[in-house]
PDB file of C-alpha atoms in Angstrom:
ATOM      1  CA  MET A 202    -165.190 -70.100  67.140  1.00 40.00           C
ATOM      2  CA  VAL A 203    -164.767 -69.537  70.857  1.00 42.00           C
ATOM      3  CA  ALA A 204    -167.873 -69.058  72.984  1.00 41.00           C
ATOM      4  CA  GLN A 205    -167.361 -68.321  76.649  1.00 42.00           C
ATOM      5  CA  ASN A 206    -169.688 -67.716  79.559  1.00 41.00           C
ATOM      6  CA  ASP A 207    -169.255 -68.292  83.295  1.00 40.00           C
ATOM      7  CA  ALA A 208    -171.908 -71.011  83.150  1.00 42.00           C
ATOM      8  CA  LEU A 209    -170.521 -72.602  79.993  1.00 47.00           C
ATOM      9  CA  GLN A 210    -167.116 -72.600  78.388  1.00 48.00           C
ATOM     10  CA  ARG A 211    -167.211 -74.522  75.164  1.00 53.00           C
ATOM     11  CA  LEU A 212    -165.267 -74.603  71.961  1.00 54.00           C
ATOM     12  CA  HIS A 213    -166.674 -75.838  68.672  1.00 60.00           C
ATOM     13  CA  LEU A 214    -164.050 -77.158  66.322  1.00 59.00           C
ATOM     14  CA  GLN A 215    -164.784 -78.806  63.013  1.00 63.00           C
ATOM     15  CA  ILE A 216    -162.398 -79.897  60.319  1.00 64.00           C
ATOM     16  CA  ARG A 217    -163.899 -79.844  56.866  1.00 65.00           C
ATOM     17  CA  GLU A 218    -162.734 -82.517  54.454  1.00 70.00           C
ATOM     18  CA  PRO A 219    -161.563 -80.814  51.257  1.00 67.00           C
ATOM     19  CA  LEU A 220    -163.464 -81.584  48.085  1.00 67.00           C
ATOM     20  CA  LYS A 221    -161.715 -83.228  45.173  1.00 71.00           C
ATOM     21  CA  PRO A 222    -160.481 -80.547  42.800  1.00 68.00           C
ATOM     22  CA  LYS A 223    -162.441 -80.143  39.597  1.00 68.00           C
ATOM     23  CA  ARG A 224    -160.781 -79.731  36.259  1.00 67.00           C
ATOM     24  CA  VAL A 225    -161.036 -76.080  35.363  1.00 61.00           C
ATOM     25  CA  LYS A 226    -160.237 -74.401  32.095  1.00 63.00           C
ATOM     26  CA  VAL A 227    -157.779 -71.591  32.537  1.00 61.00           C
ATOM     27  CA  ASP A 228    -158.976 -68.191  31.360  1.00 58.00           C
ATOM     28  CA  GLY A 229    -157.226 -67.292  28.160  1.00 57.00           C
ATOM     29  CA  SER A 230    -156.791 -70.918  27.121  1.00 58.00           C
ATOM     30  CA  GLN A 231    -159.125 -70.216  24.214  1.00 55.00           C
ATOM     31  CA  LYS A 232    -156.642 -67.987  22.429  1.00 55.00           C
ATOM     32  CA  ARG A 233    -158.679 -67.207  19.332  1.00 57.00           C
ATOM     33  CA  LYS A 234    -161.904 -66.524  21.163  1.00 57.00           C
ATOM     34  CA  LYS A 235    -162.796 -63.728  23.494  1.00 56.00           C
ATOM     35  CA  PRO A 236    -162.365 -64.919  27.127  1.00 53.00           C
ATOM     36  CA  VAL A 237    -165.682 -65.406  28.864  1.00 55.00           C
ATOM     37  CA  ALA A 238    -166.084 -64.395  32.498  1.00 51.00           C
ATOM     38  CA  LYS A 239    -166.809 -67.485  34.561  1.00 50.00           C
ATOM     39  CA  PRO A 240    -169.238 -67.179  37.465  1.00 48.00           C
ATOM     40  CA  SER A 241    -167.659 -67.825  40.839  1.00 43.00           C
ATOM     41  CA  ARG A 242    -168.908 -70.696  42.978  1.00 48.00           C
ATOM     42  CA  LYS A 243    -170.850 -69.455  45.964  1.00 51.00           C
ATOM     43  CA  GLY A 244    -172.284 -71.047  49.044  1.00 50.00           C
ATOM     44  CA  THR A 245    -169.994 -73.964  49.798  1.00 64.00           C
ATOM     45  CA  VAL A 246    -167.920 -72.277  52.489  1.00 80.00           C
ATOM     46  CA  THR A 247    -170.831 -70.148  53.701  1.00 83.00           C
ATOM     47  CA  GLY A 248    -173.007 -73.264  53.909  1.00 84.00           C
ATOM     48  CA  HIS A 249    -170.362 -75.039  55.968  1.00 87.00           C
ATOM     49  CA  TYR A 250    -170.070 -72.027  58.277  1.00 89.00           C
ATOM     50  CA  ALA A 251    -173.874 -71.872  58.605  1.00 90.00           C
ATOM     51  CA  ARG A 252    -173.888 -75.493  59.839  1.00 90.00           C
ATOM     52  CA  ILE A 253    -171.219 -74.671  62.453  1.00 91.00           C
ATOM     53  CA  ILE A 254    -173.162 -71.589  63.607  1.00 93.00           C
ATOM     54  CA  SER A 255    -176.391 -73.593  63.744  1.00 93.00           C
ATOM     55  CA  LYS A 256    -174.787 -76.303  65.920  1.00 93.00           C
ATOM     56  CA  THR A 257    -173.281 -73.637  68.179  1.00 92.00           C
ATOM     57  CA  LEU A 258    -176.655 -71.932  68.569  1.00 94.00           C
ATOM     58  CA  ASP A 259    -178.276 -75.313  69.348  1.00 94.00           C
ATOM     59  CA  ASP A 260    -175.827 -75.744  72.229  1.00 92.00           C
ATOM     60  CA  MET A 261    -176.284 -72.161  73.405  1.00 92.00           C
ATOM     61  CA  GLU A 262    -180.074 -72.564  73.526  1.00 92.00           C
ATOM     62  CA  LYS A 263    -179.687 -75.278  76.178  1.00 93.00           C
ATOM     63  CA  PHE A 264    -178.623 -72.525  78.586  1.00 92.00           C
ATOM     64  CA  PRO A 265    -181.217 -69.763  79.165  1.00 90.00           C
ATOM     65  CA  GLU A 266    -178.556 -67.353  80.464  1.00 90.00           C
ATOM     66  CA  MET A 267    -176.994 -67.321  76.989  1.00 88.00           C
ATOM     67  CA  LYS A 268    -180.147 -65.992  75.300  1.00 86.00           C
ATOM     68  CA  ASN A 269    -179.752 -62.581  73.616  1.00 85.00           C
ATOM     69  CA  LEU A 270    -175.944 -62.717  73.660  1.00 89.00           C
ATOM     70  CA  TYR A 271    -173.792 -61.369  70.850  1.00 90.00           C
ATOM     71  CA  LEU A 272    -171.812 -63.621  68.563  1.00 90.00           C
ATOM     72  CA  VAL A 273    -168.542 -61.835  67.839  1.00 87.00           C
ATOM     73  CA  MET A 274    -167.058 -62.667  64.446  1.00 89.00           C
ATOM     74  CA  GLY A 275    -164.355 -61.443  62.128  1.00 87.00           C
ATOM     75  CA  ASN A 276    -165.016 -59.565  58.910  1.00 87.00           C
ATOM     76  CA  ALA A 277    -164.558 -62.504  56.536  1.00 86.00           C
ATOM     77  CA  PRO A 278    -167.154 -62.525  53.733  1.00 86.00           C
ATOM     78  CA  ILE A 279    -168.694 -65.767  55.043  1.00 86.00           C
ATOM     79  CA  HIS A 280    -169.240 -64.141  58.460  1.00 88.00           C
ATOM     80  CA  THR A 281    -170.887 -61.016  57.069  1.00 89.00           C
ATOM     81  CA  SER A 282    -173.213 -62.670  54.555  1.00 90.00           C
ATOM     82  CA  ASP A 283    -176.908 -61.891  54.943  1.00 91.00           C
ATOM     83  CA  SER A 284    -177.763 -65.589  55.300  1.00 90.00           C
ATOM     84  CA  ILE A 285    -175.483 -65.940  58.354  1.00 92.00           C
ATOM     85  CA  LYS A 286    -176.774 -62.734  59.932  1.00 92.00           C
ATOM     86  CA  ASN A 287    -180.395 -63.824  59.356  1.00 93.00           C
ATOM     87  CA  LEU A 288    -179.690 -67.276  60.837  1.00 93.00           C
ATOM     88  CA  ILE A 289    -178.252 -65.721  64.001  1.00 94.00           C
ATOM     89  CA  GLU A 290    -180.985 -63.104  64.410  1.00 93.00           C
ATOM     90  CA  ALA A 291    -183.786 -65.616  63.732  1.00 93.00           C
ATOM     91  CA  ARG A 292    -182.610 -67.597  66.757  1.00 92.00           C
ATOM     92  CA  GLY A 293    -182.693 -64.531  69.056  1.00 90.00           C
ATOM     93  CA  TYR A 294    -178.994 -63.642  69.071  1.00 93.00           C
ATOM     94  CA  ARG A 295    -177.094 -60.722  67.590  1.00 92.00           C
ATOM     95  CA  ALA A 296    -173.975 -60.593  65.451  1.00 92.00           C
ATOM     96  CA  ILE A 297    -171.188 -58.097  65.979  1.00 91.00           C
ATOM     97  CA  TYR A 298    -168.153 -57.880  63.704  1.00 91.00           C
ATOM     98  CA  LEU A 299    -164.566 -57.121  64.642  1.00 89.00           C
ATOM     99  CA  PRO A 300    -162.751 -54.352  62.783  1.00 89.00           C
ATOM    100  CA  PRO A 301    -160.539 -55.479  59.891  1.00 86.00           C
ATOM    101  CA  TYR A 302    -156.936 -56.419  60.674  1.00 84.00           C
ATOM    102  CA  SER A 303    -157.433 -56.770  64.424  1.00 84.00           C
ATOM    103  CA  PRO A 304    -156.134 -60.222  65.440  1.00 82.00           C
ATOM    104  CA  GLU A 305    -155.507 -58.963  68.990  1.00 83.00           C
ATOM    105  CA  LEU A 306    -159.292 -58.660  69.431  1.00 85.00           C
ATOM    106  CA  ASN A 307    -160.059 -62.126  68.074  1.00 84.00           C
ATOM    107  CA  PRO A 308    -159.601 -64.907  70.667  1.00 84.00           C
ATOM    108  CA  ILE A 309    -159.480 -67.625  68.010  1.00 83.00           C
ATOM    109  CA  GLU A 310    -156.203 -66.190  66.688  1.00 86.00           C
ATOM    110  CA  ASN A 311    -154.511 -66.834  70.047  1.00 86.00           C
ATOM    111  CA  PHE A 312    -156.124 -70.262  70.318  1.00 87.00           C
ATOM    112  CA  TRP A 313    -154.889 -71.317  66.851  1.00 88.00           C
ATOM    113  CA  SER A 314    -151.418 -70.064  67.734  1.00 88.00           C
ATOM    114  CA  ILE A 315    -151.369 -72.478  70.688  1.00 87.00           C
ATOM    115  CA  VAL A 316    -152.723 -75.360  68.576  1.00 88.00           C
ATOM    116  CA  LYS A 317    -150.264 -74.662  65.753  1.00 90.00           C
ATOM    117  CA  ASN A 318    -147.289 -74.621  68.116  1.00 89.00           C
ATOM    118  CA  SER A 319    -148.432 -77.879  69.702  1.00 86.00           C
ATOM    119  CA  VAL A 320    -148.761 -79.582  66.308  1.00 87.00           C
ATOM    120  CA  LYS A 321    -145.324 -78.342  65.199  1.00 86.00           C
ATOM    121  CA  ARG A 322    -143.538 -79.489  68.373  1.00 83.00           C
ATOM    122  CA  SER A 323    -143.765 -83.224  67.889  1.00 79.00           C
ATOM    123  CA  ALA A 324    -143.273 -85.601  64.994  1.00 83.00           C
ATOM    124  CA  PHE A 325    -146.228 -87.518  63.623  1.00 82.00           C
ATOM    125  CA  LYS A 326    -146.622 -91.115  64.756  1.00 83.00           C
ATOM    126  CA  GLU A 327    -147.563 -93.736  62.182  1.00 83.00           C
ATOM    127  CA  THR A 328    -151.189 -93.727  63.325  1.00 83.00           C
ATOM    128  CA  GLU A 329    -151.529 -89.932  63.268  1.00 83.00           C
ATOM    129  CA  ASN A 330    -152.382 -87.461  60.572  1.00 87.00           C
ATOM    130  CA  LEU A 331    -152.899 -83.705  60.602  1.00 87.00           C
ATOM    131  CA  LYS A 332    -156.561 -84.056  61.565  1.00 86.00           C
ATOM    132  CA  THR A 333    -155.793 -86.176  64.658  1.00 85.00           C
ATOM    133  CA  LYS A 334    -152.905 -83.899  65.695  1.00 87.00           C
ATOM    134  CA  ILE A 335    -155.121 -80.810  65.529  1.00 86.00           C
ATOM    135  CA  ALA A 336    -157.871 -82.569  67.496  1.00 85.00           C
ATOM    136  CA  GLU A 337    -155.390 -83.642  70.197  1.00 84.00           C
ATOM    137  CA  ALA A 338    -153.809 -80.192  70.399  1.00 84.00           C
ATOM    138  CA  SER A 339    -157.178 -78.450  70.692  1.00 83.00           C
ATOM    139  CA  GLU A 340    -158.236 -80.685  73.587  1.00 82.00           C
ATOM    140  CA  CYS A 341    -155.072 -79.955  75.576  1.00 75.00           C
ATOM    141  CA  GLY A 342    -156.127 -76.400  76.374  1.00 73.00           C
ATOM    142  CA  SER A 343    -157.548 -75.971  79.854  1.00 79.00           C
ATOM    143  CA  ARG A 344    -160.548 -73.861  80.824  1.00 83.00           C
ATOM    144  CA  LYS A 345    -158.121 -71.448  82.429  1.00 86.00           C
ATOM    145  CA  THR A 346    -156.257 -71.077  79.112  1.00 85.00           C
ATOM    146  CA  LEU A 347    -159.502 -70.386  77.218  1.00 83.00           C
ATOM    147  CA  HIS A 348    -160.534 -67.934  79.933  1.00 84.00           C
ATOM    148  CA  ASN A 349    -157.190 -66.103  79.662  1.00 87.00           C
ATOM    149  CA  ILE A 350    -157.410 -65.976  75.863  1.00 85.00           C
ATOM    150  CA  ALA A 351    -160.889 -64.426  76.023  1.00 83.00           C
ATOM    151  CA  TYR A 352    -159.912 -61.862  78.653  1.00 84.00           C
ATOM    152  CA  HIS A 353    -156.770 -60.930  76.728  1.00 82.00           C
ATOM    153  CA  SER A 354    -159.006 -59.926  73.817  1.00 81.00           C
ATOM    154  CA  VAL A 355    -161.416 -58.041  76.097  1.00 80.00           C
ATOM    155  CA  ASN A 356    -158.523 -56.088  77.623  1.00 82.00           C
ATOM    156  CA  ASN A 357    -157.415 -54.963  74.147  1.00 77.00           C
ATOM    157  CA  PHE A 358    -160.751 -53.247  73.412  1.00 71.00           C
TER     158      PHE A 358
END
């Protein structure tokens, strides 16, 4: 998520540790019985996203000039869930969603492109792993770079 304002330019980045995979029965493995529809797991990714949004809003509330701003998000199901929208609106902000299939309007797409290229360019040292490489690459971007990424998206509207 990229939040930018003249008074504050900040980027929240969190890497979620993956959960251990659970053993799951494959549908159709009970050949002689009618397959039963299994309920899908809900809330884990949305809950993680809600924590990121909450931390971002905590930081935004430290700056009065950021009150009543819009949070611009993609159309992923976790972004458009009622719980996320209610969380944002309860804190005095508004959510606006980008149209589907519009990476040119989403600044994070350009940011991740820069991070991805930085991670690919160099070999891993013995003390590094993917998490440390991503953290290093994300800190290399200057304010000017973040500013340019945001304005590139604005100019495409």
